[in-house]
């Protein structure tokens, strides 16, 4: 299994944390079960000790599933949104035991 983890900070002027969190949770919840191989997606704001403000963790069946997820139209639309509303992206893809 692949754990796809991404971290961002909010872009300047994007201070509506409640609305941003709602949008992110709805966006990724809709992808689970719709994207082949995407098992789970968890997103939320840092609780105070991290280096980034927002984090996403997705569990996928394989690297092939991760590649398909990257091209999935709602994810492509999210990436366009993220370029405007988020910054300082950091990404790690780990192979983890099930």
CSV table of N, CA, C and O in Angstrom, one decimal:
chain,number,residue,atom,x,y,z
A,1,UNK,N,0.8,-1.2,0.0
A,1,UNK,CA,0.0,0.0,0.0
A,1,UNK,C,0.9,1.2,0.0
A,1,UNK,O,2.0,1.3,0.6
A,2,UNK,N,0.4,2.3,-0.7
A,2,UNK,CA,1.1,3.5,-0.7
A,2,UNK,C,0.4,4.6,0.1
A,2,UNK,O,-0.8,4.7,0.0
A,3,UNK,N,1.1,5.3,1.0
A,3,UNK,CA,0.6,6.4,1.7
A,3,UNK,C,1.1,7.7,1.1
A,3,UNK,O,2.3,7.9,1.1
A,4,UNK,N,0.2,8.4,0.5
A,4,UNK,CA,0.6,9.7,-0.2
A,4,UNK,C,0.3,10.8,0.8
A,4,UNK,O,-0.9,11.0,1.2
A,5,UNK,N,1.3,11.5,1.2
A,5,UNK,CA,1.1,12.6,2.2
A,5,UNK,C,1.6,13.9,1.6
A,5,UNK,O,2.7,14.0,1.1
A,6,UNK,N,0.8,14.9,1.8
A,6,UNK,CA,1.1,16.2,1.3
A,6,UNK,C,0.8,17.2,2.3
A,6,UNK,O,-0.2,17.1,3.1
A,7,UNK,N,1.6,18.3,2.4
A,7,UNK,CA,1.5,19.3,3.4
A,7,UNK,C,1.6,20.7,2.7
A,7,UNK,O,2.4,20.8,1.8
A,8,UNK,N,0.8,21.6,3.1
A,8,UNK,CA,0.8,23.0,2.6
A,8,UNK,C,0.7,24.0,3.7
A,8,UNK,O,0.3,23.6,4.8
A,9,UNK,N,0.9,25.2,3.4
A,9,UNK,CA,0.5,26.4,4.2
A,9,UNK,C,-0.6,27.1,3.4
A,9,UNK,O,-0.7,27.0,2.1
A,10,UNK,N,-1.5,27.8,4.1
A,10,UNK,CA,-2.5,28.6,3.4
A,10,UNK,C,-1.8,29.8,2.7
A,10,UNK,O,-0.9,30.4,3.2
A,11,UNK,N,-2.2,30.1,1.5
A,11,UNK,CA,-1.7,31.2,0.7
A,11,UNK,C,-2.2,32.5,1.4
A,11,UNK,O,-3.2,32.5,2.1
A,12,UNK,N,-1.5,33.6,1.2
A,12,UNK,CA,-1.9,34.9,1.7
A,12,UNK,C,-3.3,35.2,1.3
A,12,UNK,O,-3.7,35.0,0.2
A,13,UNK,N,-4.0,35.8,2.2
A,13,UNK,CA,-5.4,36.2,1.9
A,13,UNK,C,-6.4,35.1,2.0
A,13,UNK,O,-7.6,35.3,1.7
A,14,UNK,N,-6.0,33.8,2.3
A,14,UNK,CA,-6.9,32.7,2.3
A,14,UNK,C,-7.1,32.3,3.8
A,14,UNK,O,-6.7,31.3,4.3
A,15,UNK,N,-7.7,33.2,4.6
A,15,UNK,CA,-7.7,33.1,6.0
A,15,UNK,C,-9.0,32.4,6.5
A,15,UNK,O,-9.1,32.1,7.7
A,16,UNK,N,-9.9,32.0,5.6
A,16,UNK,CA,-11.2,31.4,6.1
A,16,UNK,C,-10.9,29.9,6.3
A,16,UNK,O,-11.2,29.1,5.5
A,17,UNK,N,-10.4,29.6,7.5
A,17,UNK,CA,-10.0,28.2,7.8
A,17,UNK,C,-11.2,27.3,7.8
A,17,UNK,O,-11.1,26.2,7.3
A,18,UNK,N,-12.3,27.7,8.3
A,18,UNK,CA,-13.5,26.8,8.4
A,18,UNK,C,-14.0,26.5,7.0
A,18,UNK,O,-14.2,25.3,6.7
A,19,UNK,N,-14.1,27.5,6.1
A,19,UNK,CA,-14.6,27.2,4.7
A,19,UNK,C,-13.5,26.4,4.0
A,19,UNK,O,-13.9,25.5,3.2
A,20,UNK,N,-12.3,26.7,4.2
A,20,UNK,CA,-11.2,25.9,3.5
A,20,UNK,C,-11.3,24.4,3.9
A,20,UNK,O,-11.2,23.5,3.1
A,21,UNK,N,-11.4,24.2,5.2
A,21,UNK,CA,-11.4,22.8,5.7
A,21,UNK,C,-12.7,22.1,5.2
A,21,UNK,O,-12.6,20.9,4.8
A,22,UNK,N,-13.8,22.7,5.2
A,22,UNK,CA,-15.0,22.1,4.6
A,22,UNK,C,-14.8,21.7,3.2
A,22,UNK,O,-15.1,20.6,2.8
A,23,UNK,N,-14.3,22.7,2.4
A,23,UNK,CA,-14.1,22.4,1.0
A,23,UNK,C,-13.1,21.2,0.8
A,23,UNK,O,-13.4,20.3,0.0
A,24,UNK,N,-12.0,21.2,1.5
A,24,UNK,CA,-11.1,20.1,1.4
A,24,UNK,C,-11.6,18.8,1.7
A,24,UNK,O,-11.5,17.8,1.0
A,25,UNK,N,-12.3,18.7,2.8
A,25,UNK,CA,-12.9,17.4,3.3
A,25,UNK,C,-14.0,16.9,2.3
A,25,UNK,O,-14.0,15.7,2.0
A,26,UNK,N,-14.8,17.8,1.8
A,26,UNK,CA,-15.8,17.4,0.8
A,26,UNK,C,-15.2,16.9,-0.5
A,26,UNK,O,-15.6,15.9,-1.1
A,27,UNK,N,-14.2,17.7,-0.9
A,27,UNK,CA,-13.5,17.3,-2.2
A,27,UNK,C,-12.9,15.9,-2.1
A,27,UNK,O,-13.0,15.1,-3.0
A,28,UNK,N,-12.1,15.6,-1.0
A,28,UNK,CA,-11.4,14.4,-1.0
A,28,UNK,C,-12.4,13.2,-0.5
A,28,UNK,O,-12.2,12.1,-1.0
A,29,UNK,N,-13.4,13.5,0.2
A,29,UNK,CA,-14.4,12.4,0.6
A,29,UNK,C,-15.1,11.9,-0.7
A,29,UNK,O,-15.3,10.7,-0.8
A,30,UNK,N,-15.3,12.8,-1.6
A,30,UNK,CA,-16.0,12.4,-2.9
A,30,UNK,C,-15.1,11.5,-3.7
A,30,UNK,O,-15.6,10.7,-4.6
A,31,UNK,N,-13.8,11.6,-3.6
A,31,UNK,CA,-12.9,10.8,-4.4
A,31,UNK,C,-12.7,9.4,-3.9
A,31,UNK,O,-12.5,8.5,-4.7
A,32,UNK,N,-12.9,9.2,-2.6
A,32,UNK,CA,-12.7,7.9,-2.0
A,32,UNK,C,-13.9,7.0,-2.5
A,32,UNK,O,-15.0,7.4,-2.4
A,33,UNK,N,-13.5,5.9,-3.1
A,33,UNK,CA,-14.5,5.0,-3.7
A,33,UNK,C,-14.8,5.3,-5.2
A,33,UNK,O,-15.2,4.5,-5.9
A,34,UNK,N,-14.5,6.5,-5.6
A,34,UNK,CA,-14.6,6.9,-7.0
A,34,UNK,C,-13.3,6.7,-7.8
A,34,UNK,O,-13.4,6.3,-9.0
A,35,UNK,N,-12.2,7.0,-7.2
A,35,UNK,CA,-10.9,6.8,-7.8
A,35,UNK,C,-10.5,5.3,-7.5
A,35,UNK,O,-10.4,4.9,-6.4
A,36,UNK,N,-10.3,4.6,-8.6
A,36,UNK,CA,-9.9,3.2,-8.4
A,36,UNK,C,-8.6,3.1,-7.6
A,36,UNK,O,-7.6,3.8,-7.9
A,37,UNK,N,-8.6,2.3,-6.5
A,37,UNK,CA,-7.4,2.1,-5.7
A,37,UNK,C,-7.2,3.1,-4.5
A,37,UNK,O,-6.3,3.0,-3.7
A,38,UNK,N,-8.1,4.2,-4.5
A,38,UNK,CA,-8.0,5.1,-3.4
A,38,UNK,C,-8.8,4.6,-2.2
A,38,UNK,O,-10.0,4.6,-2.3
A,39,UNK,N,-8.2,4.1,-1.2
A,39,UNK,CA,-8.8,3.5,0.0
A,39,UNK,C,-9.4,4.5,1.0
A,39,UNK,O,-10.4,4.3,1.6
A,40,UNK,N,-8.6,5.6,1.2
A,40,UNK,CA,-8.9,6.5,2.3
A,40,UNK,C,-8.2,7.8,2.0
A,40,UNK,O,-7.2,7.9,1.4
A,41,UNK,N,-8.8,8.9,2.5
A,41,UNK,CA,-8.2,10.2,2.4
A,41,UNK,C,-8.6,11.0,3.7
A,41,UNK,O,-9.7,11.0,4.1
A,42,UNK,N,-7.6,11.5,4.4
A,42,UNK,CA,-7.7,12.3,5.6
A,42,UNK,C,-7.1,13.6,5.4
A,42,UNK,O,-5.9,13.7,5.0
A,43,UNK,N,-7.8,14.7,5.7
A,43,UNK,CA,-7.3,16.0,5.6
A,43,UNK,C,-7.7,16.9,6.8
A,43,UNK,O,-8.7,16.7,7.3
A,44,UNK,N,-6.8,17.8,7.1
A,44,UNK,CA,-7.1,18.6,8.3
A,44,UNK,C,-6.0,19.6,8.5
A,44,UNK,O,-5.0,19.6,7.8
A,45,UNK,N,-6.2,20.5,9.5
A,45,UNK,CA,-5.3,21.5,9.9
A,45,UNK,C,-4.3,21.0,11.0
A,45,UNK,O,-4.7,20.2,11.8
A,46,UNK,N,-3.1,21.5,11.0
A,46,UNK,CA,-2.1,21.2,12.0
A,46,UNK,C,-2.7,21.6,13.4
A,46,UNK,O,-3.4,22.6,13.5
A,47,UNK,N,-2.3,20.8,14.4
A,47,UNK,CA,-2.8,21.0,15.7
A,47,UNK,C,-1.8,21.9,16.6
A,47,UNK,O,-2.0,22.0,17.8
A,48,UNK,N,-0.8,22.4,15.9
A,48,UNK,CA,0.1,23.3,16.6
A,48,UNK,C,1.6,23.0,16.7
A,48,UNK,O,2.3,23.9,17.0
A,49,UNK,N,2.0,21.8,16.4
A,49,UNK,CA,3.4,21.5,16.5
A,49,UNK,C,4.1,21.2,15.1
A,49,UNK,O,5.3,21.0,15.1
A,50,UNK,N,3.4,21.3,14.0
A,50,UNK,CA,3.9,21.0,12.7
A,50,UNK,C,4.6,22.1,12.0
A,50,UNK,O,4.5,23.3,12.5
A,51,UNK,N,5.2,21.8,10.9
A,51,UNK,CA,5.8,22.9,10.1
A,51,UNK,C,4.9,23.4,9.0
A,51,UNK,O,5.3,24.4,8.4
A,52,UNK,N,3.8,22.8,8.7
A,52,UNK,CA,2.9,23.2,7.7
A,52,UNK,C,1.5,23.3,8.3
A,52,UNK,O,1.2,22.6,9.3
A,53,UNK,N,0.6,24.1,7.7
A,53,UNK,CA,-0.7,24.3,8.3
A,53,UNK,C,-1.8,23.3,7.9
A,53,UNK,O,-2.7,23.1,8.7
A,54,UNK,N,-1.7,22.7,6.8
A,54,UNK,CA,-2.7,21.8,6.3
A,54,UNK,C,-2.0,20.5,5.8
A,54,UNK,O,-0.9,20.5,5.2
A,55,UNK,N,-2.6,19.3,6.1
A,55,UNK,CA,-2.1,18.0,5.7
A,55,UNK,C,-3.1,17.1,5.1
A,55,UNK,O,-4.3,17.2,5.5
A,56,UNK,N,-2.7,16.3,4.1
A,56,UNK,CA,-3.5,15.3,3.5
A,56,UNK,C,-2.8,14.0,3.5
A,56,UNK,O,-1.6,14.0,3.2
A,57,UNK,N,-3.5,13.0,3.9
A,57,UNK,CA,-2.9,11.6,3.8
A,57,UNK,C,-3.9,10.7,3.1
A,57,UNK,O,-5.1,10.7,3.4
A,58,UNK,N,-3.4,10.1,2.0
A,58,UNK,CA,-4.3,9.2,1.2
A,58,UNK,C,-3.6,7.8,1.2
A,58,UNK,O,-2.4,7.7,1.0
A,59,UNK,N,-4.4,6.8,1.3
A,59,UNK,CA,-4.0,5.4,1.2
A,59,UNK,C,-4.4,4.9,-0.1
A,59,UNK,O,-5.6,4.9,-0.4
A,60,UNK,N,-3.5,4.4,-0.9
A,60,UNK,CA,-3.8,3.8,-2.2
A,60,UNK,C,-3.2,2.4,-2.4
A,60,UNK,O,-2.2,2.1,-1.7
A,61,UNK,N,-3.8,1.6,-3.2
A,61,UNK,CA,-3.4,0.2,-3.4
A,61,UNK,C,-2.0,0.1,-3.9
A,61,UNK,O,-1.3,-0.9,-3.5
A,62,UNK,N,-1.6,1.0,-4.8
A,62,UNK,CA,-0.3,0.8,-5.5
A,62,UNK,C,0.2,2.1,-6.1
A,62,UNK,O,-0.5,3.1,-6.1
A,63,UNK,N,1.4,2.0,-6.6
A,63,UNK,CA,1.9,3.2,-7.3
A,63,UNK,C,1.1,3.4,-8.6
A,63,UNK,O,1.0,4.6,-9.0
A,64,UNK,N,0.6,2.4,-9.2
A,64,UNK,CA,-0.3,2.5,-10.4
A,64,UNK,C,-1.5,3.3,-10.0
A,64,UNK,O,-2.0,4.1,-10.7
A,65,UNK,N,-2.1,3.0,-8.8
A,65,UNK,CA,-3.3,3.7,-8.4
A,65,UNK,C,-3.0,5.1,-8.1
A,65,UNK,O,-3.8,6.0,-8.4
A,66,UNK,N,-1.8,5.4,-7.5
A,66,UNK,CA,-1.4,6.8,-7.3
A,66,UNK,C,-1.3,7.5,-8.6
A,66,UNK,O,-1.7,8.7,-8.7
A,67,UNK,N,-0.7,6.9,-9.6
A,67,UNK,CA,-0.6,7.6,-10.9
A,67,UNK,C,-2.0,7.9,-11.5
A,67,UNK,O,-2.2,8.9,-12.1
A,68,UNK,N,-2.9,6.9,-11.4
A,68,UNK,CA,-4.3,7.1,-11.9
A,68,UNK,C,-5.0,8.3,-11.1
A,68,UNK,O,-5.7,9.1,-11.7
A,69,UNK,N,-4.7,8.3,-9.8
A,69,UNK,CA,-5.3,9.4,-9.0
A,69,UNK,C,-4.8,10.8,-9.4
A,69,UNK,O,-5.6,11.7,-9.4
A,70,UNK,N,-3.5,10.8,-9.8
A,70,UNK,CA,-3.0,12.1,-10.2
A,70,UNK,C,-3.7,12.7,-11.4
A,70,UNK,O,-3.8,13.9,-11.5
A,71,UNK,N,-4.2,11.8,-12.3
A,71,UNK,CA,-4.9,12.3,-13.5
A,71,UNK,C,-6.4,12.3,-13.4
A,71,UNK,O,-7.1,12.6,-14.4
A,72,UNK,N,-6.9,11.9,-12.3
A,72,UNK,CA,-8.4,11.9,-12.1
A,72,UNK,C,-8.9,13.3,-12.2
A,72,UNK,O,-8.4,14.2,-11.5
A,73,UNK,N,-9.9,13.6,-13.0
A,73,UNK,CA,-10.3,15.0,-13.3
A,73,UNK,C,-10.6,15.8,-12.0
A,73,UNK,O,-10.2,16.9,-11.9
A,74,UNK,N,-11.4,15.3,-11.0
A,74,UNK,CA,-11.6,16.1,-9.8
A,74,UNK,C,-10.3,16.4,-9.1
A,74,UNK,O,-10.1,17.5,-8.5
A,75,UNK,N,-9.3,15.5,-9.1
A,75,UNK,CA,-8.0,15.8,-8.5
A,75,UNK,C,-7.2,16.8,-9.3
A,75,UNK,O,-6.6,17.7,-8.7
A,76,UNK,N,-7.3,16.8,-10.6
A,76,UNK,CA,-6.7,17.8,-11.5
A,76,UNK,C,-7.3,19.2,-11.2
A,76,UNK,O,-6.6,20.2,-11.0
A,77,UNK,N,-8.6,19.2,-11.0
A,77,UNK,CA,-9.3,20.5,-10.7
A,77,UNK,C,-8.8,21.0,-9.3
A,77,UNK,O,-8.6,22.2,-9.1
A,78,UNK,N,-8.6,20.1,-8.3
A,78,UNK,CA,-8.2,20.4,-7.0
A,78,UNK,C,-6.8,21.0,-7.1
A,78,UNK,O,-6.5,22.0,-6.5
A,79,UNK,N,-5.9,20.4,-7.9
A,79,UNK,CA,-4.5,21.0,-8.0
A,79,UNK,C,-4.5,22.4,-8.6
A,79,UNK,O,-3.7,23.2,-8.1
A,80,UNK,N,-5.4,22.7,-9.5
A,80,UNK,CA,-5.6,24.1,-10.0
A,80,UNK,C,-6.0,25.0,-8.9
A,80,UNK,O,-5.5,26.1,-8.7
A,81,UNK,N,-7.0,24.6,-8.1
A,81,UNK,CA,-7.4,25.3,-6.9
A,81,UNK,C,-6.3,25.6,-5.9
A,81,UNK,O,-6.1,26.7,-5.4
A,82,UNK,N,-5.5,24.5,-5.7
A,82,UNK,CA,-4.5,24.6,-4.7
A,82,UNK,C,-3.4,25.6,-5.1
A,82,UNK,O,-2.8,26.2,-4.2
A,83,UNK,N,-3.1,25.7,-6.3
A,83,UNK,CA,-2.1,26.6,-6.8
A,83,UNK,C,-2.4,28.1,-6.4
A,83,UNK,O,-1.5,28.9,-6.2
A,84,UNK,N,-3.7,28.4,-6.2
A,84,UNK,CA,-4.1,29.7,-5.9
A,84,UNK,C,-4.3,29.9,-4.3
A,84,UNK,O,-3.9,30.9,-3.8
A,85,UNK,N,-4.7,28.8,-3.7
A,85,UNK,CA,-5.1,28.9,-2.2
A,85,UNK,C,-4.1,28.4,-1.3
A,85,UNK,O,-4.2,28.6,-0.1
A,86,UNK,N,-3.2,27.6,-1.7
A,86,UNK,CA,-2.2,26.9,-0.9
A,86,UNK,C,-0.8,27.2,-1.4
A,86,UNK,O,-0.6,27.5,-2.5
A,87,UNK,N,0.2,27.1,-0.5
A,87,UNK,CA,1.6,27.3,-0.9
A,87,UNK,C,2.5,26.4,-0.1
A,87,UNK,O,2.1,25.6,0.8
A,88,UNK,N,3.8,26.4,-0.4
A,88,UNK,CA,4.8,25.6,0.3
A,88,UNK,C,4.5,24.1,0.4
A,88,UNK,O,4.7,23.5,1.4
A,89,UNK,N,4.2,23.6,-0.8
A,89,UNK,CA,3.8,22.2,-0.9
A,89,UNK,C,5.0,21.3,-0.6
A,89,UNK,O,6.1,21.5,-1.0
A,90,UNK,N,4.7,20.2,0.2
A,90,UNK,CA,5.7,19.2,0.5
A,90,UNK,C,5.0,17.9,0.4
A,90,UNK,O,3.9,17.7,0.8
A,91,UNK,N,5.6,16.9,-0.3
A,91,UNK,CA,5.0,15.6,-0.6
A,91,UNK,C,5.9,14.5,-0.3
A,91,UNK,O,7.1,14.5,-0.7
A,92,UNK,N,5.4,13.4,0.2
A,92,UNK,CA,6.1,12.1,0.5
A,92,UNK,C,5.2,11.0,0.1
A,92,UNK,O,4.0,11.0,0.6
A,93,UNK,N,5.7,10.0,-0.6
A,93,UNK,CA,4.9,8.8,-0.9
A,93,UNK,C,5.6,7.6,-0.3
A,93,UNK,O,6.8,7.3,-0.7
A,94,UNK,N,5.0,7.0,0.7
A,94,UNK,CA,5.6,5.9,1.4
A,94,UNK,C,5.0,4.5,1.1
A,94,UNK,O,3.8,4.5,0.9
A,95,UNK,N,5.8,3.5,1.0
A,95,UNK,CA,5.2,2.2,1.0
A,95,UNK,C,5.0,1.7,2.4
A,95,UNK,O,6.0,1.8,3.2
A,96,UNK,N,3.8,1.3,2.8
A,96,UNK,CA,3.5,0.9,4.1
A,96,UNK,C,2.9,-0.5,4.1
A,96,UNK,O,2.2,-0.9,3.2
A,97,UNK,N,3.1,-1.2,5.2
A,97,UNK,CA,2.5,-2.5,5.4
A,97,UNK,C,1.0,-2.4,5.7
A,97,UNK,O,0.6,-1.4,6.3
A,98,UNK,N,0.2,-3.3,5.2
A,98,UNK,CA,-1.2,-3.2,5.5
A,98,UNK,C,-1.6,-3.8,6.8
A,98,UNK,O,-1.0,-4.6,7.4
